[in-house]
GROMACS .gro file of C-alpha atoms in nm:
model
  118
    1MET     CA    1 -15.810   4.413  -4.528
    2ARG     CA    2 -15.897   4.431  -4.175
    3ARG     CA    3 -15.761   4.169  -3.908
    4LYS     CA    4 -15.939   4.003  -3.646
    5ARG     CA    5 -15.808   4.100  -3.282
    6HIS     CA    6 -15.719   3.770  -3.083
    7THR     CA    7 -15.848   3.818  -2.737
    8PRO     CA    8 -15.781   3.545  -2.467
    9GLN     CA    9 -16.101   3.344  -2.347
   10ALA     CA   10 -16.016   3.392  -1.994
   11ALA     CA   11 -15.742   3.552  -1.814
   12MET     CA   12 -15.600   3.405  -1.506
   13THR     CA   13 -15.714   3.686  -1.296
   14ASP     CA   14 -16.065   3.619  -1.399
   15ILE     CA   15 -16.054   3.251  -1.283
   16ALA     CA   16 -15.888   3.343  -0.966
   17PHE     CA   17 -16.152   3.622  -0.882
   18ILE     CA   18 -16.422   3.349  -0.953
   19LEU     CA   19 -16.262   3.101  -0.730
   20LEU     CA   20 -16.232   3.362  -0.457
   21LEU     CA   21 -16.590   3.442  -0.496
   22PHE     CA   22 -16.672   3.070  -0.488
   23PHE     CA   23 -16.502   3.016  -0.168
   24LEU     CA   24 -16.646   3.349   0.014
   25ILE     CA   25 -16.981   3.239  -0.058
   26ILE     CA   26 -16.951   2.882   0.062
   27SER     CA   27 -16.781   2.998   0.363
   28ILE     CA   28 -17.067   3.244   0.448
   29THR     CA   29 -17.336   2.981   0.395
   30THR     CA   30 -17.162   2.704   0.623
   31THR     CA   31 -17.344   2.687   0.964
   32LEU     CA   32 -17.100   2.682   1.268
   33LEU     CA   33 -17.218   2.552   1.597
   34PRO     CA   34 -17.141   2.728   1.891
   35ILE     CA   35 -16.969   2.410   2.056
   36SER     CA   36 -16.798   2.126   1.930
   37LEU     CA   37 -17.038   1.807   1.889
   38LYS     CA   38 -16.986   1.463   1.787
   39GLU     CA   39 -17.310   1.411   1.608
   40ALA     CA   40 -17.535   1.115   1.653
   41THR     CA   41 -17.558   0.892   1.365
   42ALA     CA   42 -17.868   0.726   1.191
   43THR     CA   43 -17.895   0.436   0.929
   44GLU     CA   44 -18.158   0.616   0.741
   45THR     CA   45 -18.220   0.981   0.670
   46THR     CA   46 -18.503   1.175   0.518
   47ALA     CA   47 -18.393   1.515   0.438
   48THR     CA   48 -18.654   1.832   0.523
   49GLU     CA   49 -18.628   2.191   0.475
   50GLN     CA   50 -18.527   2.362   0.776
   51LYS     CA   51 -18.799   2.625   0.871
   52GLY     CA   52 -18.756   2.716   1.236
   53PRO     CA   53 -18.503   2.785   1.460
   54VAL     CA   54 -18.212   2.549   1.554
   55ILE     CA   55 -18.152   2.438   1.919
   56VAL     CA   56 -17.807   2.307   1.982
   57ILE     CA   57 -17.766   2.109   2.337
   58GLY     CA   58 -17.430   2.022   2.454
   59LYS     CA   59 -17.303   1.730   2.671
   60GLY     CA   60 -17.349   1.930   2.991
   61GLY     CA   61 -17.709   2.026   2.893
   62ASP     CA   62 -17.596   2.355   2.801
   63ILE     CA   63 -17.866   2.513   2.529
   64TYR     CA   64 -17.790   2.737   2.254
   65GLN     CA   65 -17.975   2.929   1.988
   66ASP     CA   66 -17.807   3.131   1.717
   67ASN     CA   67 -17.478   3.077   1.888
   68ILE     CA   68 -17.602   3.230   2.215
   69GLN     CA   69 -17.640   3.025   2.524
   70ILE     CA   70 -17.985   3.036   2.653
   71THR     CA   71 -18.198   2.883   2.951
   72ARG     CA   72 -18.514   2.647   2.910
   73GLY     CA   73 -18.717   2.942   2.993
   74GLN     CA   74 -18.588   3.126   2.668
   75LEU     CA   75 -18.665   2.848   2.438
   76PRO     CA   76 -18.866   2.986   2.120
   77SER     CA   77 -19.256   3.003   2.224
   78THR     CA   78 -19.374   3.102   1.870
   79ALA     CA   79 -19.203   2.824   1.644
   80GLU     CA   80 -19.417   2.548   1.503
   81GLU     CA   81 -19.109   2.372   1.373
   82VAL     CA   82 -18.785   2.352   1.590
   83SER     CA   83 -18.472   2.153   1.488
   84VAL     CA   84 -18.257   1.995   1.769
   85VAL     CA   85 -17.873   1.909   1.753
   86ALA     CA   86 -17.722   1.709   2.056
   87ASP     CA   87 -17.370   1.562   2.105
   88ARG     CA   88 -17.365   1.206   2.088
   89ASP     CA   89 -17.266   1.158   2.458
   90THR     CA   90 -17.540   1.419   2.573
   91PRO     CA   91 -17.766   1.205   2.808
   92PHE     CA   92 -18.133   1.180   2.730
   93SER     CA   93 -18.205   1.351   3.067
   94ALA     CA   94 -18.059   1.681   2.940
   95ILE     CA   95 -18.287   1.656   2.612
   96ALA     CA   96 -18.598   1.541   2.751
   97PRO     CA   97 -18.670   1.873   2.937
   98VAL     CA   98 -18.600   2.076   2.625
   99ILE     CA   99 -18.830   1.872   2.420
  100LYS     CA  100 -19.102   1.902   2.692
  101LYS     CA  101 -19.068   2.284   2.701
  102LEU     CA  102 -19.074   2.309   2.337
  103GLN     CA  103 -19.396   2.115   2.335
  104GLN     CA  104 -19.545   2.346   2.604
  105ASN     CA  105 -19.452   2.636   2.394
  106GLY     CA  106 -19.654   2.506   2.135
  107THR     CA  107 -19.385   2.316   1.901
  108LYS     CA  108 -19.571   2.083   1.670
  109HIS     CA  109 -19.275   1.944   1.462
  110LEU     CA  110 -18.937   1.857   1.621
  111HIS     CA  111 -18.666   1.769   1.389
  112CYS     CA  112 -18.359   1.587   1.522
  113ILE     CA  113 -18.047   1.659   1.320
  114VAL     CA  114 -17.804   1.357   1.267
  115GLU     CA  115 -17.509   1.262   1.079
  116GLU     CA  116 -17.582   0.987   0.845
  117GLU     CA  117 -17.401   0.664   0.932
  118LYS     CA  118 -17.107   0.568   0.690
   0.00000   0.00000   0.00000
């Protein structure tokens, strides 16, 4: 008579390996901003799929794209859709010239990324 071999369902090392992979993938997909921001809040939000570049505007009017500081002259000129993230304390006088330059460059859709108000 043959006996069935009893094998454990999952070893502890398998579980640890899966958890390690999970945290690695999550950390890779998390977007980091080049500067610390206090994001603006909104009472209503509509999620849209991000298609174009993300422009980050700091308090002092510093402009970043892909974690590299750029000037207004270096803003994307071929993107139809652009997402903008700005610090809550950034004056509109620093944001308006960026929007105007994007509009001149042919941007048709501008997404303002804000944090949902809690």
